Amino acid sequence: MSKIGVIGAGTMGQGIAQAFAAAGNQVTVCDIKIEWAQNGINKIGAKLDKLVSRGKIAEDAANSIKANLTAGESDYSGLADVDFVVEAVLEQVKVKQDLFKTLDGICKDSTIFCSNTSSLSITEIANGVKHEVIGMHFFNPADRMKLIEVIRGGATKDETVQAVKELSEQIGKTPVEVNEAPGFVVNRILVPMINEGVFVLQEGVASAKDIDTAMKLGANHPMGPLELGDLIGLDIVLDVMDVLYNETGDSKYRACTLLRKMVRAGKLGRKTGEGFYKYN
Ligand SMILES: NC(=O)c1ccc[n+]([C@@H]2O[C@H](COP(=O)([O-])OP(=O)(O)OC[C@H]3O[C@@H](n4cnc5c(N)ncnc54)[C@H](O)[C@@H]3O)[C@@H](O)[C@H]2O)c1
């Protein structure tokens, strides 16, 4: 079992903390304020209570997951002896770099710093950081999705890759090793497909519902591209397209204008109540 620090108690941080705690690791969760970290832990607890009441998980198991979660002070003083830190804070290079530089002065020398970034360069995040830095890219919902993309930065050592692959397996996930590249593997393939679905809609080829039905029944996808875009968040879909386009300069990654218009109109999908579909 390892001691883990999870920084950022939002959507991803909660799922990541839960995944580590469920596998018996001791997890300290930090955020900008300790109350926010505690709030994230409370949300994990509420989710577990719901699973217990539906008979999906035993009460003992839920209690031991809860017992493995602690809220840490926002000065990260509780992370001095953790083996791994996984950050899931704002998707900005400077924020992640500054965080890791602060942790350089707090964590023991052997601590491995992992970033859950969906699109940023690990090499750039690691620039000026003394500890080993690597990408550990979870998928949403992180407590349930099985894949972890383990991303090497320019200076990542082989033994660091190995340690993070073993950690991924210890929590019941399947790691795939990925070299640094825009969008890594999953987002490089998945997000342009969603963008293409939006082009098909914009060109009037078919209705949103028929595009989704076509891909579900014709390609055996569990969700159609437009409903999946609504679930991920259309702002995130647009961000990934822009990263792919800006990093490569390749026009095949240009974002569909309808996607950009919807984001500008605040129609971001499920989280705002409207995207390609309406939600209550
Ligand atoms: N949402 C997804 O589907 C998804 C999937 C994979 C990876 N990611 C990546 O995970 C990261 C977090 O995404 P999210 O969706 O959980 O975001 P979120 O907005 O739900 O949560 C971010 C959390 O980080 C905290 N935070 C921000 N700056 C901080 C700082 N300097 N120090 C400590 N805490 C700070 C915020 O208070 C918030 O609680 C991003 O890098 C994102 O690209 C997101």
Coordinates of N, CA, C and O and ligand atoms in Angstrom, one line a residue, residues 7-14 16 30-33 36 76 87-92 95-96 99 115-120 137-140 187 232 236, ligand 1:
I7 N -4.2 16.3 -5.2 CA -4.4 17.7 -5.1 C -5.4 18.2 -6.1 O -5.3 17.9 -7.3
G8 N -6.5 18.9 -5.6 CA -7.6 19.3 -6.5 C -8.7 18.3 -6.1 O -8.6 17.1 -6.4
A9 N -9.8 18.8 -5.4 CA -10.8 17.9 -5.0 C -12.1 18.2 -5.8 O -13.2 18.1 -5.3
G10 N -11.9 18.4 -7.1 CA -13.0 18.6 -8.0 C -13.5 17.3 -8.6 O -13.3 16.2 -8.0
T11 N -14.0 17.3 -9.8 CA -14.6 16.1 -10.5 C -13.6 15.0 -10.5 O -13.8 13.9 -10.1
M12 N -12.4 15.3 -11.1 CA -11.4 14.2 -11.3 C -10.7 13.9 -9.9 O -10.5 12.7 -9.7
G13 N -10.4 14.9 -9.1 CA -9.7 14.6 -7.9 C -10.5 13.7 -7.0 O -10.0 12.7 -6.4
Q14 N -11.8 13.9 -7.0 CA -12.7 13.0 -6.1 C -12.6 11.6 -6.6 O -12.5 10.6 -5.8
I16 N -10.3 10.1 -8.4 CA -9.0 9.6 -8.3 C -8.7 9.2 -6.8 O -8.2 8.1 -6.5
C30 N -5.9 17.5 -0.9 CA -5.7 18.9 -0.7 C -6.4 19.7 -1.8 O -6.6 19.3 -2.9
D31 N -6.7 21.0 -1.4 CA -7.3 21.9 -2.4 C -6.9 23.3 -1.9 O -6.0 23.4 -1.0
I32 N -7.4 24.3 -2.5 CA -6.9 25.7 -2.2 C -7.3 26.0 -0.7 O -6.5 26.7 -0.1
K33 N -8.4 25.5 -0.2 CA -8.7 25.6 1.2 C -9.0 24.2 1.7 O -9.5 23.3 1.0
W36 N -12.5 23.0 1.2 CA -12.8 22.5 -0.1 C -12.4 21.0 -0.3 O -13.1 20.2 -0.9
Y76 N 0.0 22.1 2.1 CA 0.6 20.8 1.7 C 1.5 20.1 2.8 O 2.2 19.2 2.5
E87 N -1.8 15.3 -9.2 CA -2.5 16.6 -9.2 C -3.6 16.6 -10.2 O -3.5 16.1 -11.3
A88 N -4.8 17.2 -9.8 CA -5.9 17.3 -10.7 C -6.5 18.7 -10.5 O -7.6 18.9 -10.1
V89 N -5.6 19.7 -10.7 CA -6.0 21.1 -10.5 C -6.3 21.7 -11.9 O -6.4 21.0 -12.8
L90 N -6.4 23.0 -11.9 CA -6.7 23.8 -13.2 C -5.8 23.3 -14.3 O -4.6 23.1 -14.1
E91 N -6.4 23.3 -15.5 CA -5.6 22.9 -16.7 C -4.7 24.0 -17.2 O -5.0 24.5 -18.3
Q92 N -3.8 24.5 -16.4 CA -2.9 25.5 -16.9 C -1.5 25.2 -16.5 O -1.2 24.8 -15.3
V95 N 0.1 27.0 -13.3 CA -0.5 26.5 -12.0 C 0.1 25.2 -11.6 O 0.5 25.0 -10.5
K96 N 0.2 24.3 -12.6 CA 0.7 22.9 -12.3 C 2.2 23.0 -11.9 O 2.7 22.4 -11.0
L99 N 2.7 24.6 -8.5 CA 2.3 23.6 -7.5 C 3.5 22.6 -7.2 O 3.9 22.4 -6.1
S115 N 0.9 14.1 -13.0 CA -0.1 15.1 -13.4 C -1.2 14.4 -14.2 O -1.0 13.5 -15.1
N116 N -2.5 14.8 -13.9 CA -3.6 14.2 -14.6 C -4.0 15.1 -15.8 O -5.1 15.1 -16.2
T117 N -3.1 15.9 -16.3 CA -3.4 16.8 -17.4 C -4.0 16.0 -18.6 O -3.6 14.9 -18.8
S118 N -5.0 16.7 -19.2 CA -5.6 16.0 -20.4 C -4.9 16.4 -21.7 O -5.1 15.8 -22.7
S119 N -4.1 17.5 -21.6 CA -3.6 18.0 -22.9 C -2.2 18.7 -22.8 O -1.6 18.9 -23.9
L120 N -1.7 19.0 -21.6 CA -0.5 19.8 -21.5 C 0.7 18.9 -21.6 O 0.7 17.7 -21.4
H137 N -2.9 9.9 -16.6 CA -4.1 10.4 -17.1 C -5.3 9.5 -16.9 O -5.4 8.4 -17.5
F138 N -6.1 9.8 -15.9 CA -7.3 9.1 -15.6 C -8.5 9.5 -16.5 O -8.4 10.6 -17.1
F139 N -9.5 8.7 -16.6 CA -10.7 9.1 -17.4 C -11.9 9.2 -16.5 O -12.0 8.6 -15.4
N140 N -12.8 10.0 -16.9 CA -14.0 10.4 -16.1 C -15.1 9.4 -16.3 O -15.5 9.2 -17.5
N187 N -7.7 11.0 -26.5 CA -8.3 12.3 -26.9 C -8.0 12.6 -28.4 O -8.8 13.2 -29.1
I232 N -19.0 14.9 -21.9 CA -17.7 15.4 -21.5 C -17.7 16.9 -21.2 O -17.0 17.4 -20.3
I236 N -14.7 21.5 -23.0 CA -13.5 20.6 -23.0 C -13.2 20.1 -24.4 O -12.0 20.0 -24.8
Ligands
LIG1 N1 -13.1 16.5 -16.3 C1 -12.6 15.5 -17.1 O1 -13.3 14.8 -17.7 C2 -11.1 15.3 -17.1 C3 -10.6 14.0 -17.5 C4 -9.2 13.8 -17.5 C5 -8.3 14.8 -17.0 N2 -8.8 16.0 -16.6 C6 -7.9 17.0 -16.0 O2 -8.0 16.9 -14.6 C7 -7.7 18.2 -14.1 C8 -8.8 18.7 -13.2 O3 -10.0 18.7 -13.9 P1 -11.5 18.6 -13.2 O4 -12.5 18.4 -14.3 O5 -11.4 17.8 -12.0 O6 -11.6 20.2 -12.7 P2 -12.5 20.8 -11.5 O7 -12.6 22.2 -11.8 O8 -13.7 19.9 -11.3 O9 -11.5 20.6 -10.2 C9 -10.3 21.3 -10.0 C10 -10.1 21.5 -8.6 O10 -8.7 21.9 -8.4 C11 -8.7 23.0 -7.4 N3 -7.6 23.8 -7.6 C12 -7.4 24.7 -8.7 N4 -6.2 25.3 -8.6 C13 -5.6 24.8 -7.5 C14 -4.3 25.0 -6.9 N5 -3.5 25.8 -7.4 N6 -4.1 24.2 -5.8 C15 -4.9 23.4 -5.3 N7 -6.2 23.1 -5.8 C16 -6.5 23.8 -6.9 C17 -10.1 23.6 -7.5 O11 -10.5 24.3 -6.3 C18 -11.0 22.4 -7.8 O12 -11.5 21.8 -6.7 C19 -7.4 19.2 -15.3 O13 -6.0 19.2 -15.5 C20 -8.2 18.4 -16.4 O14 -7.6 18.7 -17.7 C21 -10.2 16.3 -16.6

